[in-house]
Amino acid sequence: MAGFAAALTPGHVAMCFLGVLLGQVVGVLPGIGPSAAIALLLPITFGLEPTAALILFAGIYYGSQYGGTLTSVLISVPGESSTVMTSIDGYQMALQGRAGAALGIAAIGSFIAGTLGTIGLMLIAPPLAKMALAFGPPEYFSLVVLGLVALAAVGSSVLKGLVAGVAGLALGTMGIDPQVGTARYDFGQIWLLDGIEFIVLTVALFGLGEVLSGCADAAARPVAKVKDVLPTREDWQRSKWPIARGSVIGFVIGVLPATGATIASFVAYIVEKKLARDPSRFGKGAIEGVAGPEASNNAAASGALVPMLSLGVPGSGTTAVILGALIMFGVRPGPEMFTTNASLVWALIASMLIGNLILLVMNLPLAGLFARLLSVPYSWLYPPIIALCIAGVYSQANSIEDCWLLVGFGLVGWMMRRHDWPMAPMVLGLVLSPLFETAMRQSLTLSLGDPAIFVARPLSAGLLACAALALLVPLAALAWQRRPSSVR
């Protein structure tokens, strides 16, 4: 109650509104993520009190999760890494004239998941933080393997999915070796020492690749007719359990340090496709493919604050920036924070409940307005989409070389679409490559080079067993379907 009393003051409500509004804008713009936005605002907010600044930063963080949904649904360009999975079915819904329903269920799912995630942060932060401590390097290695294998297994071809995932891991090794400090796979180019940025690959595959695919398509794309902005009763029946499952998945994964909303959205999508009665609907406009990932990425934003506030361990890249901001303000996150800075913590938690309500009220009326963008002919949209891709990629590092990479990977994305290769495993591989490599090296260092460490620890062995099942079950099902009916 004291937290609500502090959060409902005019100044803090204004900061909360400004934060979620900025978060949506940041989410829409590919190339300017919440961590970059918060870093840019640090000098401006130095004179503010810590509570107001933290409310602003948190609003940017969870507000950006929905902002990335807008471009994912409307133009298939994920504004945030956590909305990559949303673009798969959300964009297909938009092409079918159901962009309003996609944005509406995303807003409702985000509100429910964000609220549940905040309640989880409030009630069960200490035990979940202890669970996160049980994950060592072998467990993180096995978690990455499970994520990549499971995502590859839900595609049209397991082999294509695995190849794409390994290609993403390989791209993530370019640049400076994180342990030794030597240059790897830079081909003598200084600009490659920073490696391949996530935003370059994502915008190229999902944005420029889509434009090139549309331009190469001889048949004109139909312009989607927008109607029924609010989800129908059938949409809600299909979405209510994905939202509930996505909320739980997102919060639990968000608690684990170094995972965050991106992995949560991938896992939620995989779970929904596995549980669906008709998995073939996914990738063709299944509303469950929007509801689950959208719920999970918002719940993960709340979950990521658990280790940061309770242990002083950032649960994601953005919370790492927020952690630095707190230290700048003289506040030290950790086990004592709930006693020494209780007013700040509970004001933050209360502001998150208020901010999620603001997002719902803001987005449901505006969903139709955003969806009206689809009434513009696609031939008019392609030039500004390309400009948006180039501007977003160039702005994140002011590098013209990144723009050339955008073109190159855009052509790769077009070829992958043309030959039905999944792009999501490649993106996930790039995102998880640093975690994968670091966890593997640390594990082998602990075991003096013995790979048995990955199966000697029960939790790690269990995750690897799940990965094996995710790989073998689809192959066994396919082999069974190909058997003659007399044998079956």
mmCIF file of N, CA and C in Angstrom, residues 347-467:
data_model
loop_
_atom_site.group_PDB
_atom_site.id
_atom_site.type_symbol
_atom_site.label_atom_id
_atom_site.label_comp_id
_atom_site.label_asym_id
_atom_site.label_seq_id
_atom_site.Cartn_x
_atom_site.Cartn_y
_atom_site.Cartn_z
ATOM 1 N N ALA A 347 7.432 0.977 -4.602
ATOM 2 C CA ALA A 347 6.916 1.991 -5.532
ATOM 3 C C ALA A 347 7.128 1.538 -6.969
ATOM 4 N N LEU A 348 8.273 0.902 -7.248
ATOM 5 C CA LEU A 348 8.541 0.373 -8.588
ATOM 6 C C LEU A 348 7.529 -0.710 -8.954
ATOM 7 N N ILE A 349 7.291 -1.658 -8.041
ATOM 8 C CA ILE A 349 6.362 -2.754 -8.320
ATOM 9 C C ILE A 349 4.955 -2.219 -8.544
ATOM 10 N N ALA A 350 4.522 -1.268 -7.709
ATOM 11 C CA ALA A 350 3.195 -0.677 -7.886
ATOM 12 C C ALA A 350 3.101 0.067 -9.211
ATOM 13 N N SER A 351 4.181 0.762 -9.603
ATOM 14 C CA SER A 351 4.157 1.510 -10.868
ATOM 15 C C SER A 351 4.053 0.572 -12.062
ATOM 16 N N MET A 352 4.567 -0.657 -11.942
ATOM 17 C CA MET A 352 4.460 -1.605 -13.038
ATOM 18 C C MET A 352 3.013 -2.052 -13.242
ATOM 19 N N LEU A 353 2.276 -2.231 -12.153
ATOM 20 C CA LEU A 353 0.852 -2.543 -12.277
ATOM 21 C C LEU A 353 0.101 -1.390 -12.928
ATOM 22 N N ILE A 354 0.434 -0.167 -12.523
ATOM 23 C CA ILE A 354 -0.197 1.017 -13.114
ATOM 24 C C ILE A 354 0.186 1.145 -14.577
ATOM 25 N N GLY A 355 1.459 0.927 -14.892
ATOM 26 C CA GLY A 355 1.926 1.060 -16.269
ATOM 27 C C GLY A 355 1.293 0.062 -17.207
ATOM 28 N N ASN A 356 1.078 -1.171 -16.754
ATOM 29 C CA ASN A 356 0.411 -2.161 -17.601
ATOM 30 C C ASN A 356 -1.024 -1.761 -17.892
ATOM 31 N N LEU A 357 -1.691 -1.154 -16.917
ATOM 32 C CA LEU A 357 -3.050 -0.666 -17.156
ATOM 33 C C LEU A 357 -3.035 0.489 -18.162
ATOM 34 N N ILE A 358 -2.051 1.380 -18.047
ATOM 35 C CA ILE A 358 -1.928 2.486 -19.009
ATOM 36 C C ILE A 358 -1.706 1.944 -20.420
ATOM 37 N N LEU A 359 -0.869 0.927 -20.544
ATOM 38 C CA LEU A 359 -0.614 0.339 -21.853
ATOM 39 C C LEU A 359 -1.879 -0.248 -22.461
ATOM 40 N N LEU A 360 -2.692 -0.923 -21.634
ATOM 41 C CA LEU A 360 -3.935 -1.504 -22.142
ATOM 42 C C LEU A 360 -4.884 -0.415 -22.611
ATOM 43 N N VAL A 361 -5.071 0.607 -21.780
ATOM 44 C CA VAL A 361 -5.986 1.701 -22.133
ATOM 45 C C VAL A 361 -5.475 2.448 -23.361
ATOM 46 N N MET A 362 -4.161 2.572 -23.485
ATOM 47 C CA MET A 362 -3.576 3.301 -24.607
ATOM 48 C C MET A 362 -3.680 2.516 -25.912
ATOM 49 N N ASN A 363 -3.481 1.204 -25.839
ATOM 50 C CA ASN A 363 -3.311 0.431 -27.058
ATOM 51 C C ASN A 363 -4.595 -0.122 -27.657
ATOM 52 N N LEU A 364 -5.571 -0.489 -26.840
ATOM 53 C CA LEU A 364 -6.798 -1.021 -27.426
ATOM 54 C C LEU A 364 -7.500 -0.011 -28.339
ATOM 55 N N PRO A 365 -7.647 1.265 -27.933
ATOM 56 C CA PRO A 365 -8.259 2.216 -28.871
ATOM 57 C C PRO A 365 -7.370 2.510 -30.082
ATOM 58 N N LEU A 366 -6.050 2.449 -29.909
ATOM 59 C CA LEU A 366 -5.146 2.813 -30.999
ATOM 60 C C LEU A 366 -4.820 1.645 -31.912
ATOM 61 N N ALA A 367 -5.239 0.407 -31.541
ATOM 62 C CA ALA A 367 -4.906 -0.749 -32.372
ATOM 63 C C ALA A 367 -5.460 -0.581 -33.781
ATOM 64 N N GLY A 368 -6.697 -0.104 -33.872
ATOM 65 C CA GLY A 368 -7.285 0.112 -35.195
ATOM 66 C C GLY A 368 -6.553 1.165 -35.992
ATOM 67 N N LEU A 369 -6.078 2.203 -35.298
ATOM 68 C CA LEU A 369 -5.347 3.266 -35.988
ATOM 69 C C LEU A 369 -4.050 2.727 -36.580
ATOM 70 N N PHE A 370 -3.323 1.916 -35.806
ATOM 71 C CA PHE A 370 -2.097 1.318 -36.327
ATOM 72 C C PHE A 370 -2.396 0.343 -37.460
ATOM 73 N N ALA A 371 -3.471 -0.410 -37.301
ATOM 74 C CA ALA A 371 -3.812 -1.399 -38.323
ATOM 75 C C ALA A 371 -4.215 -0.753 -39.642
ATOM 76 N N ARG A 372 -4.648 0.505 -39.621
ATOM 77 C CA ARG A 372 -5.034 1.202 -40.857
ATOM 78 C C ARG A 372 -3.856 1.377 -41.814
ATOM 79 N N LEU A 373 -2.642 1.218 -41.296
ATOM 80 C CA LEU A 373 -1.473 1.313 -42.167
ATOM 81 C C LEU A 373 -1.530 0.286 -43.292
ATOM 82 N N LEU A 374 -2.237 -0.819 -43.033
ATOM 83 C CA LEU A 374 -2.293 -1.875 -44.042
ATOM 84 C C LEU A 374 -3.205 -1.529 -45.203
ATOM 85 N N SER A 375 -3.999 -0.456 -45.074
ATOM 86 C CA SER A 375 -4.833 -0.048 -46.205
ATOM 87 C C SER A 375 -4.007 0.632 -47.295
ATOM 88 N N VAL A 376 -2.760 0.975 -46.965
ATOM 89 C CA VAL A 376 -1.858 1.561 -47.955
ATOM 90 C C VAL A 376 -1.345 0.440 -48.859
ATOM 91 N N PRO A 377 -1.349 0.621 -50.174
ATOM 92 C CA PRO A 377 -0.836 -0.423 -51.082
ATOM 93 C C PRO A 377 0.599 -0.805 -50.722
ATOM 94 N N TYR A 378 0.910 -2.078 -50.858
ATOM 95 C CA TYR A 378 2.238 -2.572 -50.470
ATOM 96 C C TYR A 378 3.340 -1.930 -51.309
ATOM 97 N N SER A 379 3.038 -1.563 -52.540
ATOM 98 C CA SER A 379 4.065 -0.923 -53.368
ATOM 99 C C SER A 379 4.462 0.424 -52.800
ATOM 100 N N TRP A 380 3.563 1.042 -52.015
ATOM 101 C CA TRP A 380 3.907 2.294 -51.354
ATOM 102 C C TRP A 380 4.663 2.054 -50.051
ATOM 103 N N LEU A 381 4.418 0.899 -49.435
ATOM 104 C CA LEU A 381 5.038 0.632 -48.143
ATOM 105 C C LEU A 381 6.477 0.160 -48.258
ATOM 106 N N TYR A 382 6.811 -0.518 -49.351
ATOM 107 C CA TYR A 382 8.152 -1.088 -49.461
ATOM 108 C C TYR A 382 9.268 -0.041 -49.349
ATOM 109 N N PRO A 383 9.192 1.096 -50.046
ATOM 110 C CA PRO A 383 10.284 2.088 -49.900
ATOM 111 C C PRO A 383 10.484 2.577 -48.472
ATOM 112 N N PRO A 384 9.404 2.994 -47.751
ATOM 113 C CA PRO A 384 9.658 3.412 -46.362
ATOM 114 C C PRO A 384 10.114 2.279 -45.454
ATOM 115 N N ILE A 385 9.682 1.025 -45.743
ATOM 116 C CA ILE A 385 10.166 -0.100 -44.936
ATOM 117 C C ILE A 385 11.667 -0.264 -45.119
ATOM 118 N N ILE A 386 12.119 -0.177 -46.378
ATOM 119 C CA ILE A 386 13.559 -0.280 -46.637
ATOM 120 C C ILE A 386 14.301 0.862 -45.951
ATOM 121 N N ALA A 387 13.738 2.080 -46.035
ATOM 122 C CA ALA A 387 14.370 3.223 -45.369
ATOM 123 C C ALA A 387 14.426 3.010 -43.864
ATOM 124 N N LEU A 388 13.342 2.448 -43.292
ATOM 125 C CA LEU A 388 13.306 2.174 -41.857
ATOM 126 C C LEU A 388 14.364 1.144 -41.477
ATOM 127 N N CYS A 389 14.514 0.121 -42.309
ATOM 128 C CA CYS A 389 15.535 -0.903 -42.040
ATOM 129 C C CYS A 389 16.933 -0.294 -42.071
ATOM 130 N N ILE A 390 17.217 0.493 -43.098
ATOM 131 C CA ILE A 390 18.551 1.089 -43.230
ATOM 132 C C ILE A 390 18.825 2.060 -42.088
ATOM 133 N N ALA A 391 17.827 2.909 -41.769
ATOM 134 C CA ALA A 391 18.018 3.888 -40.693
ATOM 135 C C ALA A 391 18.225 3.192 -39.356
ATOM 136 N N GLY A 392 17.432 2.139 -39.087
ATOM 137 C CA GLY A 392 17.571 1.431 -37.822
ATOM 138 C C GLY A 392 18.914 0.752 -37.683
ATOM 139 N N VAL A 393 19.386 0.124 -38.767
ATOM 140 C CA VAL A 393 20.674 -0.564 -38.723
ATOM 141 C C VAL A 393 21.823 0.433 -38.615
ATOM 142 N N TYR A 394 21.746 1.521 -39.359
ATOM 143 C CA TYR A 394 22.840 2.506 -39.337
ATOM 144 C C TYR A 394 22.912 3.219 -37.985
ATOM 145 N N SER A 395 21.756 3.493 -37.385
ATOM 146 C CA SER A 395 21.746 4.282 -36.154
ATOM 147 C C SER A 395 22.342 3.543 -34.966
ATOM 148 N N GLN A 396 22.301 2.189 -34.995
ATOM 149 C CA GLN A 396 22.764 1.471 -33.804
ATOM 150 C C GLN A 396 24.281 1.502 -33.670
ATOM 151 N N ALA A 397 25.042 1.775 -34.736
ATOM 152 C CA ALA A 397 26.499 1.863 -34.613
ATOM 153 C C ALA A 397 27.105 2.912 -35.532
ATOM 154 N N ASN A 398 26.257 3.639 -36.275
ATOM 155 C CA ASN A 398 26.737 4.641 -37.246
ATOM 156 C C ASN A 398 27.763 4.026 -38.201
ATOM 157 N N SER A 399 27.461 2.823 -38.672
ATOM 158 C CA SER A 399 28.399 2.075 -39.507
ATOM 159 C C SER A 399 27.788 1.798 -40.870
ATOM 160 N N ILE A 400 28.449 2.273 -41.931
ATOM 161 C CA ILE A 400 27.970 1.998 -43.283
ATOM 162 C C ILE A 400 28.185 0.530 -43.637
ATOM 163 N N GLU A 401 29.176 -0.098 -42.989
ATOM 164 C CA GLU A 401 29.413 -1.524 -43.245
ATOM 165 C C GLU A 401 28.229 -2.372 -42.798
ATOM 166 N N ASP A 402 27.572 -1.958 -41.708
ATOM 167 C CA ASP A 402 26.379 -2.685 -41.263
ATOM 168 C C ASP A 402 25.277 -2.628 -42.314
ATOM 169 N N CYS A 403 25.218 -1.522 -43.052
ATOM 170 C CA CYS A 403 24.217 -1.409 -44.121
ATOM 171 C C CYS A 403 24.516 -2.400 -45.243
ATOM 172 N N TRP A 404 25.808 -2.612 -45.547
ATOM 173 C CA TRP A 404 26.156 -3.613 -46.550
ATOM 174 C C TRP A 404 25.829 -5.020 -46.057
ATOM 175 N N LEU A 405 26.058 -5.251 -44.757
ATOM 176 C CA LEU A 405 25.654 -6.539 -44.191
ATOM 177 C C LEU A 405 24.138 -6.716 -44.279
ATOM 178 N N LEU A 406 23.411 -5.623 -44.078
ATOM 179 C CA LEU A 406 21.954 -5.667 -44.198
ATOM 180 C C LEU A 406 21.541 -6.161 -45.586
ATOM 181 N N VAL A 407 22.194 -5.625 -46.615
ATOM 182 C CA VAL A 407 21.881 -6.034 -47.986
ATOM 183 C C VAL A 407 22.218 -7.508 -48.200
ATOM 184 N N GLY A 408 23.408 -7.907 -47.734
ATOM 185 C CA GLY A 408 23.831 -9.297 -47.913
ATOM 186 C C GLY A 408 22.910 -10.287 -47.211
ATOM 187 N N PHE A 409 22.612 -10.021 -45.939
ATOM 188 C CA PHE A 409 21.723 -10.924 -45.211
ATOM 189 C C PHE A 409 20.285 -10.821 -45.712
ATOM 190 N N GLY A 410 19.916 -9.658 -46.275
ATOM 191 C CA GLY A 410 18.594 -9.539 -46.882
ATOM 192 C C GLY A 410 18.435 -10.496 -48.053
ATOM 193 N N LEU A 411 19.492 -10.605 -48.869
ATOM 194 C CA LEU A 411 19.470 -11.569 -49.977
ATOM 195 C C LEU A 411 19.412 -13.004 -49.444
ATOM 196 N N VAL A 412 20.144 -13.256 -48.343
ATOM 197 C CA VAL A 412 20.076 -14.579 -47.722
ATOM 198 C C VAL A 412 18.651 -14.866 -47.243
ATOM 199 N N GLY A 413 18.008 -13.865 -46.626
ATOM 200 C CA GLY A 413 16.638 -14.035 -46.164
ATOM 201 C C GLY A 413 15.679 -14.323 -47.290
ATOM 202 N N TRP A 414 15.872 -13.643 -48.418
ATOM 203 C CA TRP A 414 15.018 -13.884 -49.587
ATOM 204 C C TRP A 414 15.181 -15.317 -50.092
ATOM 205 N N MET A 415 16.440 -15.793 -50.160
ATOM 206 C CA MET A 415 16.691 -17.157 -50.610
ATOM 207 C C MET A 415 16.111 -18.175 -49.623
ATOM 208 N N MET A 416 16.217 -17.876 -48.324
ATOM 209 C CA MET A 416 15.674 -18.797 -47.328
ATOM 210 C C MET A 416 14.158 -18.878 -47.437
ATOM 211 N N ARG A 417 13.506 -17.757 -47.664
ATOM 212 C CA ARG A 417 12.054 -17.777 -47.847
ATOM 213 C C ARG A 417 11.685 -18.561 -49.100
ATOM 214 N N ARG A 418 12.457 -18.357 -50.147
ATOM 215 C CA ARG A 418 12.141 -18.985 -51.426
ATOM 216 C C ARG A 418 12.257 -20.500 -51.352
ATOM 217 N N HIS A 419 13.210 -20.996 -50.547
ATOM 218 C CA HIS A 419 13.443 -22.433 -50.467
ATOM 219 C C HIS A 419 12.954 -23.030 -49.148
ATOM 220 N N ASP A 420 12.119 -22.288 -48.434
ATOM 221 C CA ASP A 420 11.457 -22.784 -47.215
ATOM 222 C C ASP A 420 12.450 -23.189 -46.140
ATOM 223 N N TRP A 421 13.423 -22.328 -45.885
ATOM 224 C CA TRP A 421 14.347 -22.524 -44.772
ATOM 225 C C TRP A 421 13.893 -21.640 -43.611
ATOM 226 N N PRO A 422 13.840 -22.169 -42.399
ATOM 227 C CA PRO A 422 13.414 -21.349 -41.259
ATOM 228 C C PRO A 422 14.480 -20.326 -40.874
ATOM 229 N N MET A 423 14.056 -19.118 -40.591
ATOM 230 C CA MET A 423 14.990 -18.043 -40.226
ATOM 231 C C MET A 423 15.126 -17.870 -38.718
ATOM 232 N N ALA A 424 14.069 -18.226 -37.972
ATOM 233 C CA ALA A 424 14.102 -18.035 -36.524
ATOM 234 C C ALA A 424 15.252 -18.776 -35.851
ATOM 235 N N PRO A 425 15.573 -20.047 -36.223
ATOM 236 C CA PRO A 425 16.721 -20.696 -35.571
ATOM 237 C C PRO A 425 18.038 -19.960 -35.785
ATOM 238 N N MET A 426 18.236 -19.340 -36.960
ATOM 239 C CA MET A 426 19.470 -18.599 -37.200
ATOM 240 C C MET A 426 19.555 -17.392 -36.268
ATOM 241 N N VAL A 427 18.442 -16.689 -36.112
ATOM 242 C CA VAL A 427 18.431 -15.528 -35.222
ATOM 243 C C VAL A 427 18.678 -15.952 -33.782
ATOM 244 N N LEU A 428 18.001 -17.027 -33.359
ATOM 245 C CA LEU A 428 18.192 -17.509 -31.992
ATOM 246 C C LEU A 428 19.633 -17.965 -31.779
ATOM 247 N N GLY A 429 20.219 -18.622 -32.785
ATOM 248 C CA GLY A 429 21.607 -19.051 -32.671
ATOM 249 C C GLY A 429 22.550 -17.881 -32.448
ATOM 250 N N LEU A 430 22.332 -16.788 -33.177
ATOM 251 C CA LEU A 430 23.180 -15.599 -33.001
ATOM 252 C C LEU A 430 22.995 -15.003 -31.614
ATOM 253 N N VAL A 431 21.746 -14.938 -31.150
ATOM 254 C CA VAL A 431 21.466 -14.359 -29.828
ATOM 255 C C VAL A 431 22.113 -15.184 -28.722
ATOM 256 N N LEU A 432 22.040 -16.521 -28.848
ATOM 257 C CA LEU A 432 22.517 -17.395 -27.776
ATOM 258 C C LEU A 432 23.985 -17.781 -27.909
ATOM 259 N N SER A 433 24.629 -17.406 -29.003
ATOM 260 C CA SER A 433 26.009 -17.838 -29.226
ATOM 261 C C SER A 433 26.961 -17.437 -28.097
ATOM 262 N N PRO A 434 26.943 -16.197 -27.604
ATOM 263 C CA PRO A 434 27.857 -15.861 -26.494
ATOM 264 C C PRO A 434 27.599 -16.692 -25.249
ATOM 265 N N LEU A 435 26.319 -16.878 -24.900
ATOM 266 C CA LEU A 435 25.982 -17.690 -23.730
ATOM 267 C C LEU A 435 26.403 -19.136 -23.942
ATOM 268 N N PHE A 436 26.171 -19.665 -25.136
ATOM 269 C CA PHE A 436 26.524 -21.043 -25.471
ATOM 270 C C PHE A 436 28.032 -21.262 -25.330
ATOM 271 N N GLU A 437 28.810 -20.366 -25.929
ATOM 272 C CA GLU A 437 30.264 -20.530 -25.921
ATOM 273 C C GLU A 437 30.836 -20.361 -24.514
ATOM 274 N N THR A 438 30.366 -19.337 -23.810
ATOM 275 C CA THR A 438 30.887 -19.084 -22.464
ATOM 276 C C THR A 438 30.548 -20.233 -21.522
ATOM 277 N N ALA A 439 29.296 -20.726 -21.588
ATOM 278 C CA ALA A 439 28.887 -21.815 -20.705
ATOM 279 C C ALA A 439 29.668 -23.088 -21.019
ATOM 280 N N MET A 440 29.899 -23.363 -22.298
ATOM 281 C CA MET A 440 30.637 -24.560 -22.663
ATOM 282 C C MET A 440 32.087 -24.479 -22.171
ATOM 283 N N ARG A 441 32.715 -23.333 -22.354
ATOM 284 C CA ARG A 441 34.114 -23.184 -21.928
ATOM 285 C C ARG A 441 34.240 -23.267 -20.409
ATOM 286 N N GLN A 442 33.324 -22.593 -19.700
ATOM 287 C CA GLN A 442 33.382 -22.628 -18.241
ATOM 288 C C GLN A 442 33.147 -24.045 -17.717
ATOM 289 N N SER A 443 32.223 -24.775 -18.359
ATOM 290 C CA SER A 443 31.934 -26.144 -17.923
ATOM 291 C C SER A 443 33.148 -27.035 -18.112
ATOM 292 N N LEU A 444 33.790 -26.946 -19.271
ATOM 293 C CA LEU A 444 34.963 -27.783 -19.538
ATOM 294 C C LEU A 444 36.147 -27.381 -18.667
ATOM 295 N N THR A 445 36.206 -26.103 -18.308
ATOM 296 C CA THR A 445 37.258 -25.671 -17.385
ATOM 297 C C THR A 445 37.040 -26.286 -16.004
ATOM 298 N N LEU A 446 35.771 -26.296 -15.553
ATOM 299 C CA LEU A 446 35.451 -26.875 -14.244
ATOM 300 C C LEU A 446 35.744 -28.375 -14.207
ATOM 301 N N SER A 447 35.538 -29.060 -15.336
ATOM 302 C CA SER A 447 35.708 -30.518 -15.373
ATOM 303 C C SER A 447 37.076 -30.936 -15.897
ATOM 304 N N LEU A 448 37.971 -29.952 -16.105
ATOM 305 C CA LEU A 448 39.302 -30.236 -16.643
ATOM 306 C C LEU A 448 39.220 -30.914 -18.018
ATOM 307 N N GLY A 449 38.265 -30.456 -18.814
ATOM 308 C CA GLY A 449 38.137 -30.950 -20.178
ATOM 309 C C GLY A 449 37.265 -32.173 -20.348
ATOM 310 N N ASP A 450 36.636 -32.644 -19.288
ATOM 311 C CA ASP A 450 35.800 -33.852 -19.369
ATOM 312 C C ASP A 450 34.369 -33.463 -19.754
ATOM 313 N N PRO A 451 33.870 -33.846 -20.950
ATOM 314 C CA PRO A 451 32.509 -33.467 -21.363
ATOM 315 C C PRO A 451 31.418 -34.170 -20.571
ATOM 316 N N ALA A 452 31.799 -35.153 -19.735
ATOM 317 C CA ALA A 452 30.783 -35.858 -18.934
ATOM 318 C C ALA A 452 30.084 -34.937 -17.943
ATOM 319 N N ILE A 453 30.629 -33.747 -17.715
ATOM 320 C CA ILE A 453 30.007 -32.824 -16.772
ATOM 321 C C ILE A 453 28.599 -32.439 -17.205
ATOM 322 N N PHE A 454 28.335 -32.485 -18.517
ATOM 323 C CA PHE A 454 27.022 -32.075 -19.019
ATOM 324 C C PHE A 454 25.929 -33.100 -18.703
ATOM 325 N N VAL A 455 26.324 -34.339 -18.461
ATOM 326 C CA VAL A 455 25.329 -35.358 -18.110
ATOM 327 C C VAL A 455 25.481 -35.814 -16.661
ATOM 328 N N ALA A 456 26.552 -35.401 -15.999
ATOM 329 C CA ALA A 456 26.768 -35.803 -14.614
ATOM 330 C C ALA A 456 25.875 -35.020 -13.662
ATOM 331 N N ARG A 457 25.504 -33.797 -14.033
ATOM 332 C CA ARG A 457 24.634 -32.976 -13.176
ATOM 333 C C ARG A 457 23.184 -33.210 -13.577
ATOM 334 N N PRO A 458 22.311 -33.531 -12.633
ATOM 335 C CA PRO A 458 20.939 -33.951 -12.958
ATOM 336 C C PRO A 458 20.157 -32.943 -13.788
ATOM 337 N N LEU A 459 20.236 -31.650 -13.418
ATOM 338 C CA LEU A 459 19.449 -30.651 -14.131
ATOM 339 C C LEU A 459 19.924 -30.507 -15.572
ATOM 340 N N SER A 460 21.238 -30.507 -15.763
ATOM 341 C CA SER A 460 21.794 -30.414 -17.113
ATOM 342 C C SER A 460 21.427 -31.645 -17.932
ATOM 343 N N ALA A 461 21.542 -32.830 -17.320
ATOM 344 C CA ALA A 461 21.194 -34.066 -18.021
ATOM 345 C C ALA A 461 19.715 -34.086 -18.408
ATOM 346 N N GLY A 462 18.861 -33.575 -17.527
ATOM 347 C CA GLY A 462 17.433 -33.520 -17.836
ATOM 348 C C GLY A 462 17.127 -32.629 -19.016
ATOM 349 N N LEU A 463 17.804 -31.474 -19.096
ATOM 350 C CA LEU A 463 17.600 -30.565 -20.227
ATOM 351 C C LEU A 463 18.077 -31.195 -21.530
ATOM 352 N N LEU A 464 19.218 -31.898 -21.485
ATOM 353 C CA LEU A 464 19.717 -32.573 -22.689
ATOM 354 C C LEU A 464 18.785 -33.709 -23.108
ATOM 355 N N ALA A 465 18.192 -34.393 -22.130
ATOM 356 C CA ALA A 465 17.235 -35.446 -22.454
ATOM 357 C C ALA A 465 16.001 -34.861 -23.143
ATOM 358 N N CYS A 466 15.560 -33.718 -22.665
ATOM 359 C CA CYS A 466 14.427 -33.048 -23.314
ATOM 360 C C CYS A 466 14.782 -32.642 -24.740
ATOM 361 N N ALA A 467 16.028 -32.207 -24.940
ATOM 362 C CA ALA A 467 16.470 -31.842 -26.289
ATOM 363 C C ALA A 467 16.467 -33.059 -27.201
#
